[in-house]
Coordinates of C-alpha atoms and ligand atoms in Angstrom, one line a residue:
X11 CA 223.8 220.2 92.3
X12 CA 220.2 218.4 92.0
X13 CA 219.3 219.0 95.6
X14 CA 220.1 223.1 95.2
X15 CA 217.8 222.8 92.1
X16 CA 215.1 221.0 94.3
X17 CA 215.2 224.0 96.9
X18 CA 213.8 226.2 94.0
X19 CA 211.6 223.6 92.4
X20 CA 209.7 222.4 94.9
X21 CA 208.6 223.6 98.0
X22 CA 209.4 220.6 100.1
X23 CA 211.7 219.5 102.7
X24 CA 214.1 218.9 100.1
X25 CA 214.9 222.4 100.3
X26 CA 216.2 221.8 104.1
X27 CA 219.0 218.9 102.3
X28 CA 219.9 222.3 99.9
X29 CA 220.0 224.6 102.6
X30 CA 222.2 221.8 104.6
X31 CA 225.1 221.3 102.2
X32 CA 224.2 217.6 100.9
X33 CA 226.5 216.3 99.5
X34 CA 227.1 213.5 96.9
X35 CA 228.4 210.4 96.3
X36 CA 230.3 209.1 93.1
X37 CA 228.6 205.0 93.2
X38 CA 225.2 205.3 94.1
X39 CA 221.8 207.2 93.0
X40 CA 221.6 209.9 95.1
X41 CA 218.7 211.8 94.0
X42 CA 215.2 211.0 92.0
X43 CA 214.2 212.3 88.7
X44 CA 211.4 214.1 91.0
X45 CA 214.7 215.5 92.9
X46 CA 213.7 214.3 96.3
X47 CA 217.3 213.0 98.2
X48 CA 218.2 209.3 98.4
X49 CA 219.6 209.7 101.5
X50 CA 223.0 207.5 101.7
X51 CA 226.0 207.6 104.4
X52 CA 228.7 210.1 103.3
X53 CA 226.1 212.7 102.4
X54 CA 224.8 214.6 105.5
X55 CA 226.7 216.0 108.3
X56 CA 224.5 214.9 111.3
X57 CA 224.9 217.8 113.7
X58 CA 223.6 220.2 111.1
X59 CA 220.2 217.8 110.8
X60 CA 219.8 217.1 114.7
X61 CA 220.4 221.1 115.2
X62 CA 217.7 222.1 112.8
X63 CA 215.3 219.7 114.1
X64 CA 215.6 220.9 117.5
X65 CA 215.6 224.6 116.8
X66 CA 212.3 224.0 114.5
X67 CA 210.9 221.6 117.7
X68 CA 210.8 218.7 115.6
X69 CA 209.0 215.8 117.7
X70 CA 208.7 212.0 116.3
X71 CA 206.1 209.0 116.7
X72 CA 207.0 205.5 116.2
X73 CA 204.6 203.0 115.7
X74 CA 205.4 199.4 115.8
X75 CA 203.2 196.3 116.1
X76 CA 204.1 193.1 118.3
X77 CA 200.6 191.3 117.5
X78 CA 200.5 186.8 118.5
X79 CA 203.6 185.6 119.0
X80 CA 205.6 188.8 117.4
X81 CA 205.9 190.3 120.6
X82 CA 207.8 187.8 122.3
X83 CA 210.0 187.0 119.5
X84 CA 210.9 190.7 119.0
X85 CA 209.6 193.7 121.0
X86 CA 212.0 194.5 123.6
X87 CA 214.9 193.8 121.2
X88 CA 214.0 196.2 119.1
X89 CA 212.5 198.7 121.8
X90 CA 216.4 198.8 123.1
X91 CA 217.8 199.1 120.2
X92 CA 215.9 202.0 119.1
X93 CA 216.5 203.7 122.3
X94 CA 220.3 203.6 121.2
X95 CA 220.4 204.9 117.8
X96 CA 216.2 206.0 116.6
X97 CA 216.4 210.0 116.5
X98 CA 218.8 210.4 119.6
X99 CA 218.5 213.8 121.0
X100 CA 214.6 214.3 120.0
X101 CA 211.6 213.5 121.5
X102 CA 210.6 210.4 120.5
X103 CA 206.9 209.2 121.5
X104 CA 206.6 205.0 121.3
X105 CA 203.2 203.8 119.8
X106 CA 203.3 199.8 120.5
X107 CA 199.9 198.1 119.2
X108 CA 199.8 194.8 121.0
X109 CA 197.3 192.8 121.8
X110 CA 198.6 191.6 125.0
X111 CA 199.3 194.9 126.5
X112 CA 200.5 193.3 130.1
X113 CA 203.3 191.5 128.5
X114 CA 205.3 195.0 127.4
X115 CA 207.4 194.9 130.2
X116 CA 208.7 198.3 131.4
X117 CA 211.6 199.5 129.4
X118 CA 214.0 202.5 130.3
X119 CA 213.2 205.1 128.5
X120 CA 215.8 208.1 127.6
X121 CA 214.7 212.1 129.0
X122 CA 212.4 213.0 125.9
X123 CA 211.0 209.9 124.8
X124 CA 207.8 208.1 126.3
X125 CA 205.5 204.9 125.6
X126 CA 202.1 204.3 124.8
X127 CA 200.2 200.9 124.3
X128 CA 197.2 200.3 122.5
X129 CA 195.5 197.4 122.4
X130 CA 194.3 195.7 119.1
X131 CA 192.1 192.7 118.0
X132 CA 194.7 189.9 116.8
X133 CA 193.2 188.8 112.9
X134 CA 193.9 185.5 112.6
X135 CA 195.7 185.7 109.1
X136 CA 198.9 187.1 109.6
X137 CA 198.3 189.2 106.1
X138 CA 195.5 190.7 107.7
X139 CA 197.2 191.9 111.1
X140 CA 199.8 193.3 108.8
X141 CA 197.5 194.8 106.3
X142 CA 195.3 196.2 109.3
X143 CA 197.2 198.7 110.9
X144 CA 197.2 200.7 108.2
X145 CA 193.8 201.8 109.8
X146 CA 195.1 201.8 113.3
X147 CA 198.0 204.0 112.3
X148 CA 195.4 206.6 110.5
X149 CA 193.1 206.0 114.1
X150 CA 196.0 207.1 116.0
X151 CA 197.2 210.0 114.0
X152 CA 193.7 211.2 114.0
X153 CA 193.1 210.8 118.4
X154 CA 196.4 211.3 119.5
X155 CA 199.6 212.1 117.0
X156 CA 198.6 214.9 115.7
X157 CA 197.9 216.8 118.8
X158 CA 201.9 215.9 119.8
X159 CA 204.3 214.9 116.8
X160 CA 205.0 216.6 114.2
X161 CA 206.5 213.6 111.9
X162 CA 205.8 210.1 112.3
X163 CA 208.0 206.7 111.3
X164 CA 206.0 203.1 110.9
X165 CA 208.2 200.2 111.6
X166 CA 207.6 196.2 111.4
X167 CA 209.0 194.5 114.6
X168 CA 211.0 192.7 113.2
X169 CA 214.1 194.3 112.9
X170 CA 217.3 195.6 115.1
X171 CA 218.7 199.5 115.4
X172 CA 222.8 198.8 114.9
X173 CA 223.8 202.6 113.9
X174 CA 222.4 205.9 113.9
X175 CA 218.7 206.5 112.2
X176 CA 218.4 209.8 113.1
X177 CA 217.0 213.5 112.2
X178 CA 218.1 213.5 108.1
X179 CA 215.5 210.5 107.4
X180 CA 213.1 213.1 108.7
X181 CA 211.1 214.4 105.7
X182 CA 207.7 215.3 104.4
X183 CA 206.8 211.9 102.9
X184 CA 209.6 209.0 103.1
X185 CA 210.2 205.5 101.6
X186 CA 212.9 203.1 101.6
X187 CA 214.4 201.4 99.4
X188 CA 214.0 197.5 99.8
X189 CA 217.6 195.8 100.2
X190 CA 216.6 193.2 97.4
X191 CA 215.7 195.1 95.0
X192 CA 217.4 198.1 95.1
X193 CA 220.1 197.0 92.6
X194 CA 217.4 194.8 90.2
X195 CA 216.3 195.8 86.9
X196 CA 212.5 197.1 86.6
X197 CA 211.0 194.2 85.5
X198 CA 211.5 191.6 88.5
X199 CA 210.3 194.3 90.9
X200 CA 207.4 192.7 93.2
X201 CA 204.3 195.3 92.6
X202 CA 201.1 194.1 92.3
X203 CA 200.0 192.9 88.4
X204 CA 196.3 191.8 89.2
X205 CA 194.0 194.7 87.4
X206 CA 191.5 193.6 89.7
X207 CA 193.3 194.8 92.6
X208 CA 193.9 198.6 93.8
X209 CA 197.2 197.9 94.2
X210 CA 198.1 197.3 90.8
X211 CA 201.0 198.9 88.6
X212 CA 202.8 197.6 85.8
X213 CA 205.7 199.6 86.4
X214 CA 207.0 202.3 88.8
X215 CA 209.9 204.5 90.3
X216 CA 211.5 202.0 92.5
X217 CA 210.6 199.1 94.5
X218 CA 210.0 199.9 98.2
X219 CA 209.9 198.3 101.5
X220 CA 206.8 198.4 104.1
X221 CA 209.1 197.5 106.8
X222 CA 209.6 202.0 107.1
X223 CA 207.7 204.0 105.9
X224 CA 207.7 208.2 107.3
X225 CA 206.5 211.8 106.8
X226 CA 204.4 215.1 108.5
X227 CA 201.2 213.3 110.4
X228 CA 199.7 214.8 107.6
X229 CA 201.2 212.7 105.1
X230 CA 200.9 209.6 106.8
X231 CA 197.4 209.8 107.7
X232 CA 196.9 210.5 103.7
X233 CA 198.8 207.4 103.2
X234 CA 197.6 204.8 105.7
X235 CA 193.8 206.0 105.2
X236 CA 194.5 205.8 101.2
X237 CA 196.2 202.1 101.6
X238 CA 193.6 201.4 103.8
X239 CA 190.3 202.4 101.0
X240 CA 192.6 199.5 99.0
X241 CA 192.6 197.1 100.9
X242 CA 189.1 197.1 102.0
X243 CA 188.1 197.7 98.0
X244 CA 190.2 194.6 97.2
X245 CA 188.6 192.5 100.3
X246 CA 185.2 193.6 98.6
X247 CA 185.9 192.6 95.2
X248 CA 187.4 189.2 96.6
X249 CA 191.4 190.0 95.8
X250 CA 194.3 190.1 97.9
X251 CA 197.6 192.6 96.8
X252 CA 200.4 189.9 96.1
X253 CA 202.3 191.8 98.9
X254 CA 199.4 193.2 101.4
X255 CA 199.9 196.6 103.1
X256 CA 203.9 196.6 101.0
X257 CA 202.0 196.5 97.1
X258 CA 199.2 198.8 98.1
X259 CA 202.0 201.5 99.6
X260 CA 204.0 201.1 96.7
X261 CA 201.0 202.0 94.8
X262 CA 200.7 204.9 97.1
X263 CA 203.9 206.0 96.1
X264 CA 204.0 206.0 92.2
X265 CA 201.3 208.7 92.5
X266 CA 202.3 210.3 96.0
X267 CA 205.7 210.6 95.1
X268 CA 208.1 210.3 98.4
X269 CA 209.8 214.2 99.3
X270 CA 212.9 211.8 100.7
X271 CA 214.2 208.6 100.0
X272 CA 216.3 206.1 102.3
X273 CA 219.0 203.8 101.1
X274 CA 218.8 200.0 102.1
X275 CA 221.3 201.1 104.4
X276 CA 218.2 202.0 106.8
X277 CA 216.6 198.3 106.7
X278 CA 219.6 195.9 105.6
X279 CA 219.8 192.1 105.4
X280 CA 222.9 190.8 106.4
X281 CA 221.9 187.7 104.1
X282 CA 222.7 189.5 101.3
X283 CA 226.2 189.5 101.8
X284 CA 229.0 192.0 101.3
X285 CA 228.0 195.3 99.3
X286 CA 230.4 198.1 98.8
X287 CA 227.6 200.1 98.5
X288 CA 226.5 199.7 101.9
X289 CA 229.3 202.1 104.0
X290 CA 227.4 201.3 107.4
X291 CA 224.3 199.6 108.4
X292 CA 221.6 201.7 110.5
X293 CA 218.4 199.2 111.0
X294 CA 219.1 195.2 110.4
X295 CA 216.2 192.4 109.8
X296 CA 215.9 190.2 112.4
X297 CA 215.4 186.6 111.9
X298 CA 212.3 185.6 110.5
X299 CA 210.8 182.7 112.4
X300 CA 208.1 182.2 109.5
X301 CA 207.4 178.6 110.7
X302 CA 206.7 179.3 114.4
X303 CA 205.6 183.0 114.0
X304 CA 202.8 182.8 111.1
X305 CA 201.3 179.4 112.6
X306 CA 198.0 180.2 114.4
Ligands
UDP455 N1 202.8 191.5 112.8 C1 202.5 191.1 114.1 N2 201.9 189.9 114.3 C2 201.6 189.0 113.3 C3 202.0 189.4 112.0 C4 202.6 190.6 111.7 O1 202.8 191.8 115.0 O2 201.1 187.9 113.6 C5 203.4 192.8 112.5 C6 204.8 192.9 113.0 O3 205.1 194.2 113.4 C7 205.6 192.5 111.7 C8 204.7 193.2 110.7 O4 203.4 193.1 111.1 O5 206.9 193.0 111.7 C9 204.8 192.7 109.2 O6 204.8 191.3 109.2 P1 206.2 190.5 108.9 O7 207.3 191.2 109.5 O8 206.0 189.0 109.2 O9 206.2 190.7 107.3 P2 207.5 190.6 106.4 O10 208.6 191.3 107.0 O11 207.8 189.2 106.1 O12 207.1 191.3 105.1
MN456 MN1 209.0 192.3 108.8

């Protein structure tokens, strides 16, 4: 059993999946060469997660942007949805970055979980409002998460909670698996190929999505302020990562490797169609209004 191994290997959270019994499954990769868990329905018994957390006080952050005309189109959606199924049962602390701070309207929050609102500057270019709070998420974990979470989760608004995402996608360092490319071969993954760029890698361990990314505050602060040196290095040298913030993280990732990975079953696309792969679906994308949204 790879994840028993792990528990003597490394000394990461992958030793809490050993100590909790995970279990496999016959069709899908369940476990990296690094032996971090690629966490998949079937494989965890839920109580036994949601039981350590709380006896270890586990507490969580959220951070999600509704910048422009995001925040209209999404917000509320996906603050409801998330206060059905996002890490039930655990204190959950909301970090919305707006910047229109009067229009979050008061939502009803669950015992245990709480809001905060920071205001941001809107950029004009909606690459650079995404590529950007990579340094408001470090900002944050430096003035405020640190002193009260003790993991963090980074989501894109965009999206809609359907099923449970709860305590086993907790980990040290997480990354998800992006729904189109979890199945392709190496070579049509999206990284970056510009050598000019900070971002760039020829190959790598998987392709993953910027829509969720996790880990300690510790971790993520590593990670937003490391993403963040590459974007501002590629802004000075006059180029852009082919996918902003998402090429610079997978970068992040090929030499940060992730203690815990989440199958596209945490971010699906329902335009992909039937997958047998795909037992239940946890987190869906929500239209994207490109058009309307990304006009300034
Ligand atoms: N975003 C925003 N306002 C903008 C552009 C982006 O609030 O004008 C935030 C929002 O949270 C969004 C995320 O940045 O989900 C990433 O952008 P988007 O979802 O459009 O990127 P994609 O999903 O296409 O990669
Ligand atoms: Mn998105």
């Amino acid at each position: 059993n790879c994840h028993l191994e792990s528990a003597k290997m490394l000394n990461l959270d992958n030793s809490d999946d050993a100590s909790l019994n995970l279990q496999s499954r016959p069709d899908v990769l369940t476990c990296t060469y690094w032996k971090a868990a690629i966490i998949w329905e079937g494989m965890f018994d839920p109580h036994l997660y949601d039981e350590m957390h709380k006896i270890r006080g586990s507490s969580v952050a959220l951070t999600v942007f509704a910048v422009g005309r995001y925040l209209d189109a999404y917000l509320h959606t996906f603050l409801n949805s998330s206060e059905q199924h996002f890490m039930v049962g655990l204190p959950v602390t909301y970090y919305v970055f707006t910047d229109m701070p009067e229009k979050v309207s008061n939502i009803k929050l669950s015992p245990l979980r709480s809001m905060k609102v920071i205001k941001v500057e809107k950029n004009s270019r909606w690459q650079d409002v995404s590529m950007m709070r990579m340094k408001s998420i470090s900002n944050v974990i430096e003035s405020d998460i640190r002193h009260h979470c003790t993991h963090i989760f980074c989501f894109d608004v965009d999206q809609v909670f359907t099923g449970r995402f709860g305590s086993e996608a907790l980990g040290d360092s997480v990354a998800l698996l992006h729904a189109h490319y979890y199945r392709l071969p190496k070579h049509l993954y999206t990284y970056d190929r510009n050598p000019n760029s900070k971002a760039y890698m020829e190959t790598g361990d998987f392709y993953y999505h910027a829509a969720i990314f996790g880990g300690s505050w510790k971790n993520v602060k590593a990670l937003t302020e490391a993403c963040y040196q590459g974007i501002m290095e590629d802004k000075q040298n006059n180029v852009e990562a082919l996918w902003h913030d998402e090429s610079h993280l997978n970068k992040y990732m090929l030499l940060h490797k992730p203690s815990k990975v989440l199958s596209p079953e945490y971010c699906w696309d329902t335009s992909i169609g039937f997958r047998s792969d795909i037992q239940v679906t946890r987190l869906l994308w929500a239209p994207k209004y490109y058009d309307t949204l990304r006009t300034p």
